[in-house]
mmCIF file of C-alpha atoms in Angstrom:
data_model
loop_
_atom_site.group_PDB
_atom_site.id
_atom_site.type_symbol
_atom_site.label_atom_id
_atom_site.label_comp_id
_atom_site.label_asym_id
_atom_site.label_seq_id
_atom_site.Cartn_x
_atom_site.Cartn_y
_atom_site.Cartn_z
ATOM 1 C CA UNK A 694 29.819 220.958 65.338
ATOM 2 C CA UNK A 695 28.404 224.239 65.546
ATOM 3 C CA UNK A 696 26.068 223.765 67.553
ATOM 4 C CA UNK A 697 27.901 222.214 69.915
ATOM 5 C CA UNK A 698 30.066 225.448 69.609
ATOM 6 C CA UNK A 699 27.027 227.488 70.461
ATOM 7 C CA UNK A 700 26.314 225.332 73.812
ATOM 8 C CA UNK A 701 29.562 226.064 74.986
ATOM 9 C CA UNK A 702 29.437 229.362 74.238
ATOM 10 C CA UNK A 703 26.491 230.331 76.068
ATOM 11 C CA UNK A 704 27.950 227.342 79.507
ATOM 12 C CA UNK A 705 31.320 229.959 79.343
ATOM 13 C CA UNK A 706 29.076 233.562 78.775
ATOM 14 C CA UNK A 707 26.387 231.702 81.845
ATOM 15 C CA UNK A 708 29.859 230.690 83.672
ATOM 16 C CA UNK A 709 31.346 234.375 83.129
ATOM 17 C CA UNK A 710 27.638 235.828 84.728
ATOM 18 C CA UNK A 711 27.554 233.737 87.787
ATOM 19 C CA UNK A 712 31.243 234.688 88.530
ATOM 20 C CA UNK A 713 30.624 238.476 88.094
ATOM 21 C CA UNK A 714 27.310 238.351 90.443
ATOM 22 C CA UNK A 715 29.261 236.082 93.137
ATOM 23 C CA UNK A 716 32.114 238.728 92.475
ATOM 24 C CA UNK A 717 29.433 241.824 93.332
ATOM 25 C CA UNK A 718 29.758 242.162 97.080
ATOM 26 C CA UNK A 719 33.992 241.863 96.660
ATOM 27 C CA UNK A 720 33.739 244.440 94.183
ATOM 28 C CA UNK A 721 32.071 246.603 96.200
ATOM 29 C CA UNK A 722 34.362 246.522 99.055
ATOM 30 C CA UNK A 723 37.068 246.575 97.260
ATOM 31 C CA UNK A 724 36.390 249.389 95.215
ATOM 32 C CA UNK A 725 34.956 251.261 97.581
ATOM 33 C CA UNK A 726 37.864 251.272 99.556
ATOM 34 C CA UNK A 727 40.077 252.818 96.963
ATOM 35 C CA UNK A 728 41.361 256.038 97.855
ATOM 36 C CA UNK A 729 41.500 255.086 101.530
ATOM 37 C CA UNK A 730 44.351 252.682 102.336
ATOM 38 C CA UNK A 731 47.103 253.488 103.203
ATOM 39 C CA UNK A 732 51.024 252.166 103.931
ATOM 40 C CA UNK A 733 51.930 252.489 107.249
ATOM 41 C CA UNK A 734 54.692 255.299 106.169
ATOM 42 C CA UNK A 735 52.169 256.820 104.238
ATOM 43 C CA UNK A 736 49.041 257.026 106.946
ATOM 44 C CA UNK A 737 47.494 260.334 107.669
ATOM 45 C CA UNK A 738 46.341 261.233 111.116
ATOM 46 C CA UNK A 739 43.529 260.903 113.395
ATOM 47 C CA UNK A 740 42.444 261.105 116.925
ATOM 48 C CA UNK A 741 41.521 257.563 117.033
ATOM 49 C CA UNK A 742 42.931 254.334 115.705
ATOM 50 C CA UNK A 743 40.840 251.290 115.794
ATOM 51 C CA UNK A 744 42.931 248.409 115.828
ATOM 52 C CA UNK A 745 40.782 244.547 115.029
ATOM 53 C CA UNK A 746 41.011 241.559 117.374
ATOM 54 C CA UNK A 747 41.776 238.139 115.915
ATOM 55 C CA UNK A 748 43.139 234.913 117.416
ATOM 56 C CA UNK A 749 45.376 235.141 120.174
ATOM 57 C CA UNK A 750 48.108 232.697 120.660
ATOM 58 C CA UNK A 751 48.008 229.005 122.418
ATOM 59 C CA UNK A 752 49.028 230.744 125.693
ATOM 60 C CA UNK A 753 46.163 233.157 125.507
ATOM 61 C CA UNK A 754 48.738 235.366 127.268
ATOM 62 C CA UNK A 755 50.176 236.566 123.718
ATOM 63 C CA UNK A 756 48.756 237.953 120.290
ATOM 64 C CA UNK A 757 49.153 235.401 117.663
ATOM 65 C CA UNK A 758 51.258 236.665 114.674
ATOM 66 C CA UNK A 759 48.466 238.696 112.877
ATOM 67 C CA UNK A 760 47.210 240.292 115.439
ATOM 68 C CA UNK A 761 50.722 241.498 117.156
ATOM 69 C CA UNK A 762 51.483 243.139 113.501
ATOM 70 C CA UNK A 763 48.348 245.041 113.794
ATOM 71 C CA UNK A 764 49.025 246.093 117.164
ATOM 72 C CA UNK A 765 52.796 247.171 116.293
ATOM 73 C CA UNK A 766 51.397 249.096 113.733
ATOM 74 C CA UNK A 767 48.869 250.553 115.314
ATOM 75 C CA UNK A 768 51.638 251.487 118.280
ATOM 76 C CA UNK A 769 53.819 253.151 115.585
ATOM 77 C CA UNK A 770 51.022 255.311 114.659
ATOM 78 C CA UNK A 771 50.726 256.669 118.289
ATOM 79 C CA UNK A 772 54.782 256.996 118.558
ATOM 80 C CA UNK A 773 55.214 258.944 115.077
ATOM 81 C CA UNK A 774 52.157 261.484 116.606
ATOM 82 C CA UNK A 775 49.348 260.138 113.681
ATOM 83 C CA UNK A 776 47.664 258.595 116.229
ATOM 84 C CA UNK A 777 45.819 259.395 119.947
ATOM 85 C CA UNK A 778 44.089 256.712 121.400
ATOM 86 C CA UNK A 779 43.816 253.483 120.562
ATOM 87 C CA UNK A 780 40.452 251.465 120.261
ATOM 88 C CA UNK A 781 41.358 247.650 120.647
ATOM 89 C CA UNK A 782 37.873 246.257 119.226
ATOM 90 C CA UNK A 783 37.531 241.827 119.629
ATOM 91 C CA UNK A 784 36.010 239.361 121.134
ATOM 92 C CA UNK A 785 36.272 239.741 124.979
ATOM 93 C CA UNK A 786 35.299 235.548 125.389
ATOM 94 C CA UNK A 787 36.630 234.393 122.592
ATOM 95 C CA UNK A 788 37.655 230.960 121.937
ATOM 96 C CA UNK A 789 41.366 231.540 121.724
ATOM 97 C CA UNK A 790 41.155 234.228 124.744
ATOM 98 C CA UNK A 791 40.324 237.524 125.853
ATOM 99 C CA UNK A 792 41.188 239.449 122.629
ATOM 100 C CA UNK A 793 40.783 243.038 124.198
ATOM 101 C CA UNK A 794 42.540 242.070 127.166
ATOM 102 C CA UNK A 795 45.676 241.258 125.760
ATOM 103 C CA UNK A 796 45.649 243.742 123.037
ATOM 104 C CA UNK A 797 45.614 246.024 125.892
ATOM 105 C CA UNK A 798 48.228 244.450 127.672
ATOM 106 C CA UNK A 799 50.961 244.056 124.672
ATOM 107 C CA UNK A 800 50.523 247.634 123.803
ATOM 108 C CA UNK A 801 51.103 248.820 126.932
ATOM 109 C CA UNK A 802 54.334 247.017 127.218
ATOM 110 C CA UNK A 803 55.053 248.731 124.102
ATOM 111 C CA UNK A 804 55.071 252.124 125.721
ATOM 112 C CA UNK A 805 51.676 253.210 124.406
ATOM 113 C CA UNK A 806 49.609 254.664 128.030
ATOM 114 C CA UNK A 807 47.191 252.791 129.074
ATOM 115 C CA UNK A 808 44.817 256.153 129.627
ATOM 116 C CA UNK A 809 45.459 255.847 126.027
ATOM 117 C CA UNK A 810 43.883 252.610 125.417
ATOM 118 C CA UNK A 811 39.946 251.891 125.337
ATOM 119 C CA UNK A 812 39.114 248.251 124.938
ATOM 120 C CA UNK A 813 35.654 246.692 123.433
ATOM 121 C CA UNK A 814 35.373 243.051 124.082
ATOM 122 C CA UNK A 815 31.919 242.977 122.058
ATOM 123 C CA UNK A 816 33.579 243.796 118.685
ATOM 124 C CA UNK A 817 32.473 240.284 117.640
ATOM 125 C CA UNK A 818 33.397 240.649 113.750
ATOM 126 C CA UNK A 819 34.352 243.387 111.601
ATOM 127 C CA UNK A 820 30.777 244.807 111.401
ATOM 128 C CA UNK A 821 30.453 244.760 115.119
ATOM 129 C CA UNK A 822 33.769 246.885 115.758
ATOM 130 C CA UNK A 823 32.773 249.599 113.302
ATOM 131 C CA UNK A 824 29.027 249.830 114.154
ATOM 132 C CA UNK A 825 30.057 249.897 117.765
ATOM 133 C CA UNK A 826 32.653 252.443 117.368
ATOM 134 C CA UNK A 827 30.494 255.367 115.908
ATOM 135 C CA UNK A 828 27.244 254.242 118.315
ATOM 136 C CA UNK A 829 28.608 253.433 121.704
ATOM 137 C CA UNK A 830 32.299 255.184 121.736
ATOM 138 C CA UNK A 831 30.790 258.332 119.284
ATOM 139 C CA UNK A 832 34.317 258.186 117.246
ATOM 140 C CA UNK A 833 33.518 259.419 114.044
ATOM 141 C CA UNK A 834 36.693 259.940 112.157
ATOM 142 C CA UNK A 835 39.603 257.357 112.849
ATOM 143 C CA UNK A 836 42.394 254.893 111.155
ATOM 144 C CA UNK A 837 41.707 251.741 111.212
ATOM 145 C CA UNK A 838 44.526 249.030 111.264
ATOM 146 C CA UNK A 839 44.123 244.989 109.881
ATOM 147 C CA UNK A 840 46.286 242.924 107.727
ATOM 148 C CA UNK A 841 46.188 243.981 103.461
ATOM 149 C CA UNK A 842 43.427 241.042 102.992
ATOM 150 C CA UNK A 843 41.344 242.633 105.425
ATOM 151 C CA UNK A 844 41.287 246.098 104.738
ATOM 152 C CA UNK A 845 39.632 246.850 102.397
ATOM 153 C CA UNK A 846 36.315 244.992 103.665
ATOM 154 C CA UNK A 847 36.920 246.918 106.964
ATOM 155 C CA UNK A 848 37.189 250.200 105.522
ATOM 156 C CA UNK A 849 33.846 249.719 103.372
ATOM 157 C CA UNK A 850 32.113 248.774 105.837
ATOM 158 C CA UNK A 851 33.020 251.403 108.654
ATOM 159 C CA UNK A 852 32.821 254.058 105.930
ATOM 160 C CA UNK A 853 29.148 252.994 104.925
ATOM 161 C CA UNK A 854 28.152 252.877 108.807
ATOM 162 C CA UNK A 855 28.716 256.137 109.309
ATOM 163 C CA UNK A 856 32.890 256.561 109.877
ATOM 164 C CA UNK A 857 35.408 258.613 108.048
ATOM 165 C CA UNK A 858 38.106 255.909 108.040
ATOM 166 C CA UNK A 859 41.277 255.566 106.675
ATOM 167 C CA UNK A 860 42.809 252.062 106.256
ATOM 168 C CA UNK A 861 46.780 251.563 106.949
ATOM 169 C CA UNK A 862 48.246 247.946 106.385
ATOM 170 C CA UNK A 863 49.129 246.120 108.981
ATOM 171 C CA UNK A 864 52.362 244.375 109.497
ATOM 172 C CA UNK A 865 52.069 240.499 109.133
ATOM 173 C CA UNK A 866 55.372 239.380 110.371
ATOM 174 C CA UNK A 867 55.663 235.053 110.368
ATOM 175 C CA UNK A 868 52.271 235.705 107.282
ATOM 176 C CA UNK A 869 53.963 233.280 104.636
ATOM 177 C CA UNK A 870 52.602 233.314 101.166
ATOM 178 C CA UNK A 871 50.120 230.146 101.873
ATOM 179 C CA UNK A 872 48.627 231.894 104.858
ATOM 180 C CA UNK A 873 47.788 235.039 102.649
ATOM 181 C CA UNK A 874 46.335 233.183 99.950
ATOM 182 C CA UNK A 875 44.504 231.289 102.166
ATOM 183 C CA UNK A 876 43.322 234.707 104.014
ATOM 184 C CA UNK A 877 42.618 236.229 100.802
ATOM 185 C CA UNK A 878 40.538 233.485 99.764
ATOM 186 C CA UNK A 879 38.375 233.342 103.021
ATOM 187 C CA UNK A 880 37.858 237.404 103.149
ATOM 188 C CA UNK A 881 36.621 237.095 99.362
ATOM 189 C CA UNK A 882 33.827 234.938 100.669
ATOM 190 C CA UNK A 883 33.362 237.188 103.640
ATOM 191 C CA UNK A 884 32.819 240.067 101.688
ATOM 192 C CA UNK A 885 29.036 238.329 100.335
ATOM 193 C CA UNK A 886 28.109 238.462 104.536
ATOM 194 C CA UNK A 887 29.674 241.817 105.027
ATOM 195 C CA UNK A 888 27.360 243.288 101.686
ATOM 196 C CA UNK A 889 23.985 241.108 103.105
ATOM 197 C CA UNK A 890 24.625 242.754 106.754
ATOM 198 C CA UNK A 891 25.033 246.200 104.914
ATOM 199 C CA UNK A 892 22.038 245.786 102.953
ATOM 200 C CA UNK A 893 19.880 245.267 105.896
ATOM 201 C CA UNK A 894 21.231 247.662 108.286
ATOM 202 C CA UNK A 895 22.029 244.884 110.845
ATOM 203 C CA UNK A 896 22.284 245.825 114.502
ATOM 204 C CA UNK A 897 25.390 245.087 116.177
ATOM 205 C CA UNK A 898 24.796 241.749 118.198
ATOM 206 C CA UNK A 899 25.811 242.915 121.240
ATOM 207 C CA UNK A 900 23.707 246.777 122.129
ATOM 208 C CA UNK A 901 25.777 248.724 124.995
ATOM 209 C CA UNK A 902 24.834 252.584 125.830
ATOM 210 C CA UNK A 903 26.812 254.982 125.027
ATOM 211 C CA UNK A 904 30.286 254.931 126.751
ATOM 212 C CA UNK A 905 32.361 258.087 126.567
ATOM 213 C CA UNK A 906 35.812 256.277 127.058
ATOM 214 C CA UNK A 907 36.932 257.249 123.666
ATOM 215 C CA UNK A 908 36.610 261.076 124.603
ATOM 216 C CA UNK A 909 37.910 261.093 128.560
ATOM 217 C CA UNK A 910 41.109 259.128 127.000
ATOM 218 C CA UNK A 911 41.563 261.760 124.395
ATOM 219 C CA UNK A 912 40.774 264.672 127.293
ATOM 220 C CA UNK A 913 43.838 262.165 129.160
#
């Protein structure tokens, strides 16, 4: 009996081990992050706000739910004056649409200027957008807008390439409680490639010179 006690000790403390070292790279960004993310009522200010692309909706014409939360957001942030220009970072082809394209085009209708509006359709994942932001638009202090689940990987990762970013919550509007979960779950697992492409200094997988879009819309 007691050794069988002792075997299952040492399967629960080897359990316990495995779950703490698979738990490293979400640790990270999560505690990383702390300090830096931020309600949307509570946001401080910055020139830029970098707002991440995600699926589109079956039109292709419309932001799916997600993504029209973080562009509301991110078009309250201009309104209330935290905000300047807005850096709409997705994929230009991807499989659901033109990401950029129509995050351009729904904030516009939303009163925000289009001067006011840089798109880059090679912001292929989060790493992309913020290594792409500080090399080929040169923004190096900004707000950066995504869903709660999100954030905080987005944030660590844009900090440790180089950006002083603040994270503000974006609105999820039609996000039930399965969707989150589910979202929560998948960014946990993210988090391992987000710490690997950190580790290695991965170049962005699209290179573009430097484009000084970011500046003449602020000079708008």
């Amino acid at each position: 009996m007691r050794g069988r006690f002792r075997r299952l000790r040492r399967v629960v403390v080897l359990g316990i081990a495995v779950l703490i070292l698979i738990s490293l790279p979400w640790l990270w960004t999560t505690f990383a992050a702390r300090g830096h993310v931020h309600d949307e009522a509570d946001a401080p200010s910055a020139d830029v706000v970098i707002v991440l692309g995600t699926a589109v909706s079956a039109d292709r014409q419309r932001p799916g739910d997600r993504l029209a939360g973080r562009l509301d957001t991110a078009a309250a942030l201009v309104t209330s004056g935290r905000a300047t220009v807005v850096l709409v970072s997705g994929d230009g082809g991807g499989t659901s649409g033109d990401e950029p394209a129509v995050m351009t085009a729904y904030l516009t209708e939303r009163g925000v200027d289009p001067r006011r509006v840089v798109a880059d359709p090679f912001g292929l994942d989060t790493y992309d957008s913020c290594a792409r932001a500080r090399e080929v638009y040169g923004v190096e202090r900004a707000l950066i807008v995504t869903q709660s689940y999100h954030l905080s990987r987005a944030v660590t990762l844009c900090r440790h390439l180089g950006l002083d970013v603040d994270g503000v919550v974006a609105r999820c509007d039609g996000c039930g409680p399965a969707l989150l979960a589910e979202k929560s779950v998948r960014d946990y697992f993210a988090s391992g490639k987000a710490a690997w492409d950190a580790l290695r200094g991965r170049a962005p997988a699209v290179r573009s010179p430097a484009d000084p879009a970011v500046q003449n819309a602020l000079r708008s």
